[in-house]
Coordinates of C-alpha atoms in Angstrom, one line a residue:
Chain A
X1 CA 71.4 -4.8 19.9
X2 CA 73.0 -5.8 16.6
X3 CA 71.5 -7.1 12.9
X4 CA 69.8 -9.8 11.7
X5 CA 69.0 -11.1 8.3
X6 CA 66.6 -14.0 7.2
X7 CA 66.2 -15.4 3.2
X8 CA 64.0 -18.6 2.2
X9 CA 64.4 -20.6 -1.5
X10 CA 61.1 -21.9 -0.5
X11 CA 58.5 -24.4 1.7
X12 CA 56.7 -27.1 1.1
X13 CA 56.6 -30.9 0.4
X14 CA 60.9 -31.1 -0.2
X15 CA 61.3 -34.9 0.5
X16 CA 63.5 -36.1 2.8
X17 CA 65.1 -37.7 1.2
X18 CA 66.1 -35.0 -1.3
X19 CA 68.8 -36.6 -3.6
X20 CA 72.0 -35.1 -2.5
X21 CA 72.3 -34.0 -6.0
X22 CA 69.5 -31.6 -5.5
X23 CA 70.0 -30.3 -2.1
X24 CA 73.5 -29.5 -2.0
X25 CA 73.0 -26.5 -4.5
X26 CA 70.7 -25.6 -2.9
X27 CA 72.1 -25.4 0.3
X28 CA 75.7 -24.0 -0.5
X29 CA 73.8 -21.0 -2.6
X30 CA 72.0 -20.8 0.7
X31 CA 74.5 -20.2 2.6
X32 CA 76.9 -18.8 0.1
X33 CA 74.3 -16.1 -0.8
X34 CA 73.4 -15.3 3.4
X35 CA 77.3 -14.5 3.6
X36 CA 76.4 -11.8 0.8
X37 CA 73.6 -10.3 3.3
X38 CA 76.0 -10.4 6.1
X39 CA 78.9 -8.7 4.7
X40 CA 76.5 -6.1 3.2
X41 CA 74.9 -5.2 7.0
X42 CA 78.2 -6.0 7.9
X43 CA 79.6 -2.9 5.8
X44 CA 75.9 -0.8 7.2
X45 CA 74.2 -1.2 3.9
X46 CA 70.5 0.4 4.6
X47 CA 68.2 -3.4 5.1
X48 CA 66.4 -2.0 2.2
X49 CA 69.7 -2.4 -0.2
X50 CA 70.4 -5.4 1.4
X51 CA 67.0 -6.9 0.7
X52 CA 67.2 -6.1 -2.0
X53 CA 70.7 -7.6 -2.8
X54 CA 70.3 -11.1 -1.6
X55 CA 67.4 -11.4 -4.0
X56 CA 68.4 -10.4 -6.6
X57 CA 70.9 -13.3 -6.4
X58 CA 69.0 -15.8 -5.1
X59 CA 66.7 -14.8 -8.6
X60 CA 70.0 -15.1 -10.5
X61 CA 70.2 -18.9 -9.0
X62 CA 68.7 -21.4 -10.8
X63 CA 67.5 -23.6 -8.9
X64 CA 65.3 -21.8 -7.0
X65 CA 62.1 -20.7 -8.2
X66 CA 61.9 -16.7 -8.6
X67 CA 64.9 -15.2 -11.6
X68 CA 66.7 -17.5 -13.5
X69 CA 64.6 -21.1 -12.5
X70 CA 61.2 -19.8 -12.1
X71 CA 58.8 -21.9 -12.7
X72 CA 56.2 -22.5 -15.8
X73 CA 52.8 -21.2 -16.3
X74 CA 50.5 -23.6 -17.9
X75 CA 51.7 -21.9 -21.5
X76 CA 55.4 -22.7 -20.9
X77 CA 56.6 -19.1 -20.3
X78 CA 57.8 -17.0 -17.4
X79 CA 55.6 -14.2 -15.2
X80 CA 57.5 -13.5 -12.6
X81 CA 56.4 -11.7 -9.9
X82 CA 58.0 -9.4 -6.4
X83 CA 57.5 -6.4 -3.7
X84 CA 59.5 -5.0 -1.9
X85 CA 58.6 -2.6 1.3
X86 CA 60.4 -0.8 3.0
X87 CA 59.5 -1.0 7.7
X88 CA 60.1 2.5 8.8
X89 CA 58.1 4.8 6.1
X90 CA 55.8 1.5 4.5
X91 CA 56.6 2.5 1.1
X92 CA 56.5 -0.4 -1.3
X93 CA 56.7 -1.9 -4.9
X94 CA 55.2 -4.9 -6.4
X95 CA 55.5 -6.2 -9.7
X96 CA 53.7 -9.4 -11.6
X97 CA 53.7 -10.7 -15.0
X98 CA 57.6 -9.2 -15.8
X99 CA 59.1 -12.0 -18.5
X100 CA 62.1 -10.4 -19.5
X101 CA 63.6 -8.2 -16.8
X102 CA 66.5 -9.9 -15.2
X103 CA 65.6 -8.7 -11.5
X104 CA 62.2 -8.2 -10.8
X105 CA 62.7 -7.2 -7.5
X106 CA 64.8 -4.3 -8.7
X107 CA 61.6 -3.5 -10.9
X108 CA 59.3 -3.4 -8.0
X109 CA 62.1 -1.0 -5.8
X110 CA 62.0 1.0 -8.9
X111 CA 58.2 1.3 -8.9
X112 CA 58.2 2.2 -5.4
X113 CA 61.7 4.7 -5.9
X114 CA 61.0 6.2 -9.0
X115 CA 56.4 6.3 -10.1
X116 CA 53.2 6.9 -7.7
X117 CA 52.6 3.8 -7.4
X118 CA 52.8 0.5 -6.2
X119 CA 52.5 -2.0 -8.4
X120 CA 52.7 -2.5 -12.1
X121 CA 51.9 -5.0 -13.8
X122 CA 51.8 -7.8 -16.7
X123 CA 52.5 -4.6 -20.2
X124 CA 53.3 -1.7 -17.9
X125 CA 55.7 -3.3 -16.0
X126 CA 57.4 -4.9 -18.6
X127 CA 57.6 -1.1 -20.5
X128 CA 58.4 1.1 -17.0
X129 CA 61.5 -1.3 -17.5
X130 CA 62.5 -0.6 -20.4
X131 CA 62.1 2.6 -19.4
X132 CA 64.2 3.2 -16.0
X133 CA 67.3 1.0 -18.7
X134 CA 66.6 -1.9 -16.7
X135 CA 68.6 -5.0 -17.5
X136 CA 66.0 -7.3 -19.7
X137 CA 67.2 -10.4 -21.8
X138 CA 65.2 -13.2 -23.3
X139 CA 63.1 -15.1 -21.8
X140 CA 65.0 -18.1 -22.9
X141 CA 67.2 -17.3 -20.2
X142 CA 65.1 -17.4 -17.6
X143 CA 63.6 -21.5 -18.0
X144 CA 65.6 -24.4 -16.9
X145 CA 65.3 -28.2 -18.6
X146 CA 63.8 -28.3 -14.8
X147 CA 61.1 -26.9 -14.9
X148 CA 60.3 -27.9 -18.5
X149 CA 60.0 -31.4 -16.5
X150 CA 58.3 -30.1 -13.9
X151 CA 55.6 -29.0 -16.3
X152 CA 55.2 -31.3 -18.8
X153 CA 54.1 -33.8 -14.9
X154 CA 51.9 -31.3 -13.8
X155 CA 50.2 -31.4 -17.4
X156 CA 50.4 -35.0 -17.2
X157 CA 49.0 -34.9 -13.5
X158 CA 47.0 -32.2 -14.4
X159 CA 47.0 -30.0 -12.0
X160 CA 49.1 -27.5 -10.9
X161 CA 51.9 -27.7 -9.0
X162 CA 54.4 -25.9 -6.7
X163 CA 58.0 -26.3 -8.4
X164 CA 59.9 -29.0 -5.7
X165 CA 57.7 -31.6 -6.2
X166 CA 60.0 -34.6 -7.5
X167 CA 59.9 -36.3 -10.2
X168 CA 56.6 -38.0 -9.8
X169 CA 55.8 -41.5 -9.5
X170 CA 52.2 -42.0 -8.7
X171 CA 53.5 -45.4 -8.1
X172 CA 55.5 -43.8 -5.5
X173 CA 54.7 -43.4 -1.5
X174 CA 55.2 -39.5 -0.7
X175 CA 54.0 -37.4 2.5
X176 CA 51.0 -36.1 1.4
X177 CA 51.0 -32.9 3.7
X178 CA 49.1 -30.7 1.8
X179 CA 45.3 -31.6 1.9
X180 CA 44.9 -31.7 -2.0
X181 CA 48.5 -33.4 -2.4
X182 CA 50.5 -30.7 -4.4
X183 CA 53.0 -30.5 -3.0
X184 CA 53.5 -25.7 -3.1
X185 CA 55.7 -23.9 -2.9
X186 CA 58.4 -21.7 -4.0
X187 CA 59.6 -18.1 -4.2
X188 CA 62.8 -16.9 -2.7
X189 CA 62.9 -13.5 0.1
X190 CA 64.9 -11.6 2.7
X191 CA 64.5 -9.9 5.5
X192 CA 66.5 -7.9 7.3
X193 CA 67.2 -5.9 10.5
X194 CA 70.0 -3.2 10.8
X195 CA 71.5 -1.9 14.4
X196 CA 69.0 0.6 14.9
X197 CA 65.9 -1.0 13.9
X198 CA 65.6 0.2 10.4
X199 CA 63.7 -3.2 8.9
X200 CA 63.5 -4.1 5.2
X201 CA 61.0 -7.0 3.3
X202 CA 61.7 -8.4 -0.1
X203 CA 60.0 -11.6 -2.2
X204 CA 60.3 -12.5 -5.7
X205 CA 58.9 -16.0 -7.7
X206 CA 58.2 -17.4 -10.6
X207 CA 54.9 -19.1 -9.1
X208 CA 53.3 -22.2 -9.0
X209 CA 54.1 -24.5 -12.1
X210 CA 51.3 -24.9 -14.5
X211 CA 49.3 -22.5 -13.0
X212 CA 46.8 -19.8 -15.6
X213 CA 48.3 -16.9 -17.2
X214 CA 47.6 -13.9 -15.7
X215 CA 47.9 -15.5 -12.8
X216 CA 48.6 -13.5 -9.7
X217 CA 49.6 -15.0 -5.9
X218 CA 50.5 -14.0 -3.0
X219 CA 54.3 -12.6 -3.1
X220 CA 53.0 -9.2 -4.4
X221 CA 50.5 -8.9 -2.3
X222 CA 51.3 -6.7 0.7
X223 CA 50.2 -7.9 3.8
X224 CA 50.7 -12.1 2.1
X225 CA 53.3 -12.6 1.3
X226 CA 56.1 -9.5 1.4
X227 CA 54.8 -7.1 5.1
X228 CA 57.3 -4.8 7.0
X229 CA 56.4 -2.2 9.7
X230 CA 57.6 -0.9 12.4
X231 CA 57.5 -4.6 14.5
X232 CA 58.9 -6.7 12.0
X233 CA 59.7 -7.9 8.5
X234 CA 58.4 -10.3 6.9
X235 CA 58.0 -12.8 4.2
X236 CA 55.8 -15.6 3.7
X237 CA 56.8 -18.2 0.9
X238 CA 53.5 -21.7 0.3
X239 CA 50.2 -22.2 -1.8
X240 CA 49.3 -18.8 -2.6
X241 CA 45.9 -18.6 -2.0
X242 CA 46.4 -19.7 1.5
X243 CA 48.8 -16.7 2.4
X244 CA 46.6 -14.1 0.6
X245 CA 43.5 -15.4 2.1
X246 CA 45.2 -15.6 5.5
X247 CA 47.0 -11.8 5.8
X248 CA 50.2 -14.0 6.7
X249 CA 52.9 -11.2 6.4
X250 CA 50.6 -8.6 7.7
X251 CA 48.8 -10.8 10.9
X252 CA 52.5 -11.7 12.5
X253 CA 53.1 -7.9 12.6
X254 CA 49.3 -7.5 13.9
X255 CA 49.8 -10.3 16.4
X256 CA 52.7 -9.0 17.6
X257 CA 51.7 -5.2 18.2
X258 CA 48.0 -5.9 19.0
X259 CA 48.5 -8.8 21.1
X260 CA 52.4 -7.6 23.0
X261 CA 54.0 -11.0 21.5
X262 CA 57.0 -11.6 20.7
X263 CA 58.1 -12.8 17.6
X264 CA 59.0 -15.9 17.3
X265 CA 55.3 -15.9 19.3
X266 CA 54.0 -14.0 16.7
X267 CA 55.4 -16.1 14.0
X268 CA 55.4 -19.3 15.3
X269 CA 50.8 -18.3 16.2
X270 CA 50.3 -17.5 12.7
X271 CA 51.9 -20.6 10.4
X272 CA 51.0 -23.3 13.1
X273 CA 47.5 -22.3 14.3
X274 CA 46.2 -20.7 11.7
X275 CA 47.1 -20.9 8.8
X276 CA 46.1 -25.0 7.2
X277 CA 48.6 -27.5 7.3
X278 CA 51.4 -27.3 4.5
X279 CA 51.1 -24.2 2.9
X280 CA 52.9 -21.5 4.6
X281 CA 56.3 -20.8 5.4
X282 CA 58.2 -17.5 6.6
X283 CA 61.4 -16.2 8.1
X284 CA 61.0 -12.8 9.8
X285 CA 63.3 -10.5 11.8
X286 CA 61.7 -8.2 14.6
X287 CA 62.7 -4.2 15.1
X288 CA 65.1 -6.1 18.6
X289 CA 67.4 -8.2 16.1
X290 CA 65.0 -10.9 16.5
X291 CA 64.8 -14.0 13.8
X292 CA 61.8 -16.7 13.7
X293 CA 62.0 -19.3 10.4
X294 CA 58.7 -21.2 11.3
X295 CA 57.1 -23.6 7.9
X296 CA 54.0 -26.4 8.7
X297 CA 55.6 -27.8 6.0
X298 CA 57.9 -30.3 5.0
X299 CA 60.1 -28.4 4.8
X300 CA 61.9 -24.7 4.5
X301 CA 65.3 -23.6 2.2
X302 CA 65.8 -21.0 4.8
X303 CA 69.5 -19.0 6.4
X304 CA 69.4 -16.8 8.9
X305 CA 72.6 -14.8 10.3
X306 CA 72.6 -12.6 13.8
X307 CA 75.1 -10.4 14.1
X308 CA 77.1 -12.3 17.3
X309 CA 77.9 -14.4 15.1
X310 CA 74.8 -17.4 15.1
X311 CA 74.2 -18.3 11.5
X312 CA 71.7 -21.4 10.0
X313 CA 71.2 -23.0 6.7
X314 CA 68.2 -26.3 6.8
X315 CA 66.2 -27.3 4.6
X316 CA 63.9 -29.5 7.4
X317 CA 63.1 -29.0 11.0
X318 CA 66.0 -29.0 13.2
Chain B
X1 CA 19.6 -14.8 14.2
X2 CA 21.0 -11.8 13.3
X3 CA 19.4 -8.3 11.3
X4 CA 20.9 -8.2 8.3
X5 CA 23.1 -4.8 7.5
X6 CA 24.4 -3.3 4.3
X7 CA 26.3 -0.9 3.2
X8 CA 27.6 0.3 -0.3
X9 CA 30.5 3.4 -1.7
X10 CA 30.8 5.2 -4.7
X11 CA 33.8 6.7 -4.0
X12 CA 35.5 9.3 -1.3
X13 CA 37.1 11.8 -2.3
X14 CA 34.0 14.7 -3.0
X15 CA 34.8 18.1 -4.9
X16 CA 32.8 20.3 -2.5
X17 CA 32.0 21.9 -5.8
X18 CA 29.5 19.3 -7.4
X19 CA 27.1 20.5 -9.2
X20 CA 24.0 20.1 -7.4
X21 CA 22.2 18.1 -10.0
X22 CA 24.8 14.8 -10.0
X23 CA 25.3 15.1 -5.6
X24 CA 20.9 13.9 -7.0
X25 CA 22.0 11.9 -8.9
X26 CA 24.3 9.8 -7.5
X27 CA 22.0 9.3 -4.8
X28 CA 19.4 8.4 -6.4
X29 CA 21.9 5.5 -7.6
X30 CA 23.8 4.9 -4.3
X31 CA 19.3 4.4 -3.1
X32 CA 18.4 2.3 -5.5
X33 CA 22.1 0.1 -4.7
X34 CA 21.2 -0.1 -1.4
X35 CA 16.9 -1.4 -2.4
X36 CA 18.1 -3.4 -5.1
X37 CA 20.8 -4.6 -2.2
X38 CA 17.1 -5.4 0.4
X39 CA 15.2 -7.0 -1.7
X40 CA 17.9 -9.3 -1.8
X41 CA 18.4 -10.2 1.8
X42 CA 14.7 -10.0 2.6
X43 CA 14.1 -13.1 0.2
X44 CA 17.2 -14.6 2.1
X45 CA 20.0 -14.2 -0.3
X46 CA 23.2 -14.7 0.7
X47 CA 25.8 -11.9 2.3
X48 CA 28.5 -13.2 -0.8
X49 CA 25.5 -13.3 -3.2
X50 CA 23.8 -9.9 -2.7
X51 CA 27.8 -8.1 -3.2
X52 CA 27.8 -9.6 -5.6
X53 CA 24.4 -8.2 -7.3
X54 CA 24.7 -4.6 -5.8
X55 CA 28.8 -4.2 -7.6
X56 CA 27.0 -5.2 -10.5
X57 CA 24.3 -3.0 -10.5
X58 CA 27.7 0.1 -10.1
X59 CA 29.1 -0.6 -12.6
X60 CA 26.9 -0.9 -14.9
X61 CA 25.6 2.5 -13.7
X62 CA 28.5 5.3 -15.5
X63 CA 27.8 7.1 -12.5
X64 CA 30.9 5.7 -11.1
X65 CA 34.5 5.4 -10.7
X66 CA 33.9 0.8 -12.7
X67 CA 33.6 -0.9 -14.8
X68 CA 31.0 2.0 -17.4
X69 CA 32.3 4.9 -15.8
X70 CA 36.1 4.0 -15.2
X71 CA 38.1 6.4 -15.1
X72 CA 41.3 6.0 -18.1
X73 CA 44.5 5.2 -18.4
X74 CA 47.5 7.5 -19.7
X75 CA 46.8 5.5 -22.3
X76 CA 42.9 6.6 -22.8
X77 CA 42.2 3.3 -22.7
X78 CA 40.2 1.4 -19.4
X79 CA 41.5 -1.1 -17.4
X80 CA 39.3 -2.4 -14.6
X81 CA 40.5 -4.1 -11.4
X82 CA 38.4 -4.9 -8.6
X83 CA 37.6 -8.5 -6.0
X84 CA 35.3 -10.4 -4.2
X85 CA 35.1 -12.2 -0.3
X86 CA 33.1 -14.8 1.7
X87 CA 34.1 -14.6 5.0
X88 CA 32.6 -16.9 6.0
X89 CA 35.9 -19.6 5.1
X90 CA 37.3 -16.4 3.3
X91 CA 37.3 -17.4 -0.1
X92 CA 38.1 -14.3 -2.5
X93 CA 38.9 -13.8 -5.7
X94 CA 40.2 -10.5 -8.0
X95 CA 40.6 -9.5 -11.5
X96 CA 42.7 -6.0 -12.6
X97 CA 43.7 -5.1 -16.4
X98 CA 40.6 -6.4 -17.8
X99 CA 39.4 -4.0 -20.6
X100 CA 36.2 -5.7 -21.9
X101 CA 34.3 -7.7 -19.1
X102 CA 30.5 -5.9 -19.1
X103 CA 30.9 -7.0 -14.8
X104 CA 34.5 -7.8 -13.0
X105 CA 33.1 -8.4 -10.5
X106 CA 31.2 -10.9 -11.8
X107 CA 34.7 -12.7 -12.8
X108 CA 36.5 -11.8 -9.9
X109 CA 33.5 -13.9 -8.0
X110 CA 34.5 -16.8 -11.0
X111 CA 38.0 -16.8 -10.2
X112 CA 37.2 -17.3 -6.5
X113 CA 34.5 -20.4 -8.0
X114 CA 36.2 -22.1 -10.6
X115 CA 39.4 -21.9 -11.0
X116 CA 42.3 -22.9 -9.0
X117 CA 43.7 -19.8 -8.2
X118 CA 43.1 -16.6 -7.1
X119 CA 43.6 -13.7 -8.6
X120 CA 43.8 -13.4 -12.6
X121 CA 45.4 -10.4 -14.5
X122 CA 45.2 -8.4 -17.9
X123 CA 45.5 -10.6 -20.7
X124 CA 44.9 -14.0 -19.2
X125 CA 41.9 -12.9 -17.0
X126 CA 40.4 -11.0 -19.9
X127 CA 40.9 -15.7 -21.7
X128 CA 39.3 -16.6 -18.9
X129 CA 36.1 -14.6 -19.2
X130 CA 36.0 -16.1 -22.7
X131 CA 36.2 -19.5 -21.1
X132 CA 33.8 -19.0 -18.8
X133 CA 31.0 -16.4 -21.8
X134 CA 30.6 -13.9 -19.2
X135 CA 29.0 -11.3 -21.1
X136 CA 32.1 -8.3 -23.1
X137 CA 31.9 -5.1 -23.9
X138 CA 33.1 -3.1 -27.7
X139 CA 35.8 -0.5 -24.9
X140 CA 33.8 2.1 -26.0
X141 CA 30.6 0.7 -23.9
X142 CA 33.4 1.9 -20.9
X143 CA 34.3 4.7 -22.1
X144 CA 32.5 8.1 -21.2
X145 CA 32.5 11.1 -22.6
X146 CA 33.2 12.8 -19.2
X147 CA 36.1 11.1 -18.6
X148 CA 37.4 11.9 -21.9
X149 CA 37.6 15.0 -21.0
X150 CA 38.8 14.2 -17.2
X151 CA 41.9 12.6 -18.5
X152 CA 42.9 15.6 -21.1
X153 CA 42.3 18.5 -18.3
X154 CA 44.8 15.9 -16.0
X155 CA 47.3 15.3 -19.0
X156 CA 47.3 18.5 -19.1
X157 CA 48.1 19.7 -15.8
X158 CA 50.5 16.4 -16.0
X159 CA 49.4 14.8 -12.6
X160 CA 47.3 12.2 -11.4
X161 CA 44.1 13.3 -10.9
X162 CA 41.9 12.0 -8.3
X163 CA 38.4 12.3 -9.6
X164 CA 35.9 14.5 -8.4
X165 CA 38.6 17.5 -8.1
X166 CA 39.1 20.5 -10.5
X167 CA 42.7 20.5 -10.7
X168 CA 42.6 24.4 -10.9
X169 CA 40.9 24.6 -7.6
X170 CA 43.6 24.1 -5.7
X171 CA 40.7 22.7 -3.5
X172 CA 42.4 19.2 -1.6
X173 CA 40.7 16.9 -2.4
X174 CA 41.4 13.0 -1.8
X175 CA 40.2 9.5 -3.4
X176 CA 38.9 8.6 -6.2
X177 CA 35.7 6.3 -8.0
X178 CA 36.1 3.0 -6.7
X179 CA 32.3 1.8 -6.3
X180 CA 32.1 -1.6 -3.4
X181 CA 29.2 -3.4 -0.5
X182 CA 29.9 -4.8 2.3
X183 CA 26.8 -6.5 3.6
X184 CA 25.8 -9.4 6.4
X185 CA 22.8 -12.1 5.7
X186 CA 20.5 -13.0 8.5
X187 CA 22.9 -15.9 8.7
X188 CA 25.4 -13.5 10.0
X189 CA 27.9 -14.3 7.7
X190 CA 30.0 -10.5 6.1
X191 CA 31.0 -10.7 2.9
X192 CA 32.6 -7.7 0.9
X193 CA 33.5 -7.0 -2.8
X194 CA 34.9 -4.0 -4.6
X195 CA 35.7 -2.6 -8.2
X196 CA 37.2 0.6 -10.0
X197 CA 38.5 1.5 -12.9
X198 CA 41.4 3.5 -10.4
X199 CA 43.5 6.5 -11.3
X200 CA 42.6 9.1 -13.7
X201 CA 46.0 9.0 -16.6
X202 CA 47.3 6.4 -14.7
X203 CA 50.1 4.0 -15.8
X204 CA 49.8 1.3 -18.2
X205 CA 49.2 -1.4 -16.2
X206 CA 49.2 -0.2 -12.7
X207 CA 47.0 -1.8 -10.0
X208 CA 45.4 -0.1 -7.2
X209 CA 44.2 -1.3 -3.8
X210 CA 40.5 -2.2 -4.5
X211 CA 41.3 -5.9 -6.2
X212 CA 44.0 -6.7 -3.4
X213 CA 42.7 -9.0 -0.9
X214 CA 43.7 -7.0 3.0
X215 CA 44.0 -3.5 0.9
X216 CA 40.7 -2.8 -0.6
X217 CA 38.6 -5.7 0.1
X218 CA 38.4 -8.0 3.7
X219 CA 36.0 -10.1 4.9
X220 CA 36.0 -13.0 7.4
X221 CA 33.5 -14.6 10.6
X222 CA 33.5 -11.2 12.3
X223 CA 33.2 -8.1 9.5
X224 CA 33.1 -7.4 5.5
X225 CA 35.2 -4.0 4.7
X226 CA 35.4 -2.1 1.6
X227 CA 37.2 0.7 1.5
X228 CA 38.1 3.4 -1.3
X229 CA 40.5 6.5 -1.9
X230 CA 44.1 7.0 -2.0
X231 CA 45.0 3.6 -4.0
X232 CA 48.8 3.4 -2.1
X233 CA 48.0 4.2 1.6
X234 CA 44.7 1.5 1.6
X235 CA 47.6 -0.9 0.3
X236 CA 50.2 0.3 2.8
X237 CA 47.9 0.6 5.9
X238 CA 46.7 -2.9 4.6
X239 CA 43.4 -1.3 5.2
X240 CA 40.5 -3.6 5.0
X241 CA 42.7 -6.3 6.9
X242 CA 43.2 -3.8 9.9
X243 CA 39.6 -3.4 10.5
X244 CA 39.2 -7.0 11.7
X245 CA 42.3 -7.2 13.0
X246 CA 41.7 -4.9 15.3
X247 CA 38.5 -5.9 16.4
X248 CA 39.6 -9.0 16.8
X249 CA 43.0 -8.6 17.7
X250 CA 42.3 -5.2 20.3
X251 CA 38.4 -5.9 20.6
X252 CA 37.7 -3.0 19.0
X253 CA 33.5 -2.9 17.7
X254 CA 33.0 -2.3 14.4
X255 CA 32.8 1.6 14.6
X256 CA 35.3 2.1 16.4
X257 CA 37.9 -0.5 14.6
X258 CA 36.8 1.8 11.8
X259 CA 37.3 4.8 13.5
X260 CA 41.1 3.7 14.6
X261 CA 42.3 2.8 11.0
X262 CA 41.4 6.2 9.4
X263 CA 43.1 7.9 11.9
X264 CA 46.3 6.1 13.1
X265 CA 47.0 3.8 9.7
X266 CA 46.1 6.4 6.7
X267 CA 48.8 8.6 7.6
X268 CA 48.8 11.1 5.0
X269 CA 46.0 10.1 2.9
X270 CA 43.2 9.7 2.5
X271 CA 40.4 7.1 2.0
X272 CA 36.9 6.4 3.2
X273 CA 36.1 2.6 4.8
X274 CA 33.0 1.3 4.1
X275 CA 31.7 -1.9 7.2
X276 CA 29.9 -5.0 8.7
X277 CA 29.6 -7.3 11.5
X278 CA 28.8 -10.4 11.9
X279 CA 26.7 -8.9 14.6
X280 CA 24.3 -6.5 11.9
X281 CA 25.8 -3.4 12.7
X282 CA 27.1 -1.2 9.8
X283 CA 30.2 1.4 10.1
X284 CA 31.5 3.4 7.6
X285 CA 33.8 6.4 7.8
X286 CA 36.2 9.0 6.0
X287 CA 38.7 11.5 6.6
X288 CA 38.7 13.6 2.9
X289 CA 35.4 15.9 2.1
X290 CA 33.1 13.6 1.2
X291 CA 31.7 9.7 0.7
X292 CA 29.5 8.1 -1.2
X293 CA 27.6 6.0 0.5
X294 CA 24.2 4.5 1.5
X295 CA 23.3 1.8 4.7
X296 CA 21.0 0.4 5.4
X297 CA 20.1 -2.5 7.6
X298 CA 17.0 -4.2 9.1
X299 CA 15.6 -3.1 11.6
X300 CA 14.4 0.2 8.9
X301 CA 17.4 2.3 9.5
X302 CA 18.5 4.1 5.7
X303 CA 20.5 6.9 5.3
X304 CA 22.3 8.1 2.1
X305 CA 24.6 10.8 1.8
X306 CA 28.3 12.4 1.1
X307 CA 28.9 14.9 3.6
X308 CA 30.2 14.7 7.1

């Protein structure tokens, strides 16, 4: 079997009439970043290195809700979180409350490799970043005009919002795919498997627009937003609170292991039969090189490729 | 209608040389907490209310590593964390990095019931605590002499210390204190809650398994689970969720599920688990030297123990 890779830039109520100037940069970024992952896999980099590399690129891209381009807390600040997991060893690393580290996913990897812990947050995570000499920068680097605008709208509407809600006019008729009327998404992630069946997953996010300071979502919670073992690697996106409750990432792997389902079946089952509609999307690869990218939201920015030459970049259902 | 059941723990990984008077103190506390839970259950309290009530009691007593009596960070401070989950509906709440909140489990409950989120941490959690008007204490309330001494030892040994280990003994101890409670009420509803100060001499900002849904705490229609031990192993093994998953997906009964997870999902890690099922069963298991625990069921069964 060959390698396989899948990545996402967030699932949610991405309106089907999203203007081209908002869609194209994202799909172009996905295409470009997919190629970076593909090249790395062809160069026989380990899946752990590949997912970190790809997520770093997604974090650096301002069009997605991670790293630069992270959505803002209710105070207008950035609190990023990220998580990485190696399937073979189940070693993992996670960070939350990061505000000056250019690449939170790399900090998560350092936590995994350089500490006896799995998860560091807030001041402790920031201090550790400096100890390790990771690149840090003024918080303003991460803040984009789009996100300042989104926060303003969310405050006016007095709600916690996911980031891909387009400029909101109450009189517009938009789909309301989620029970509470908010479109919630954002997060980036990548999963990869090499030709030997080694698996890894990585996820990174700015969280929810207008979130309370200190709010932690599903991304850094092993088994919720991120998971990898010897069966599969999963990165989820959507409404964090729902993904935590449903232990989405772990459940896909559990259903494969305990019910003998294949990857696509398992991922479809969790996303379409178990998770509430409008809350969840994920990308997944299995140890046998399968890929799945199900979502129960309007759309999910995503891309995947397998060594036999198949590639796909998409936003809505195909 | 099913018979209710309750289990509590005060941490897995017990120093086999723990003095008898401390063992007795611990057992008295466990007994007291069980009885508190039992009274509440007899008055038809719901599982979610009972787990909160019991964990509050465990937090308030300084014997175990949670609330008052929490283990200390490398800076000699406390950073407490807790989580709670209601099996019916699977709502959950969690907190980390608390420094002034007298009962972290109650703040976790408020996150669940009164905020749009599931997990708040550090200064955001402390702000929420102020907004909610929960009882807050000065830092020295939480810090015990015992723990100041343990931190000193840990620094001298330059290691992360699990509460009940004596560094010089060379004895393979495991786990840390943490407290937890799981309950199934007479309506068959399960709930779970866990609370801790974390690892002695932990890095500032370190989060363990206790506040992580699916790792240290989990509850659903079929069971309620709370874990204690090596946090990193529990996270990696998604232990609490795993117990429920093997029941749901493999059809194992409660004790078999607990046994399976302890045996197969901890790798080299050391931990303990308490669990109840919707059928009114109670179970526990641990792969280290001891676990402070107690359990009781409506038919009159009651047990408090430390060792195998």
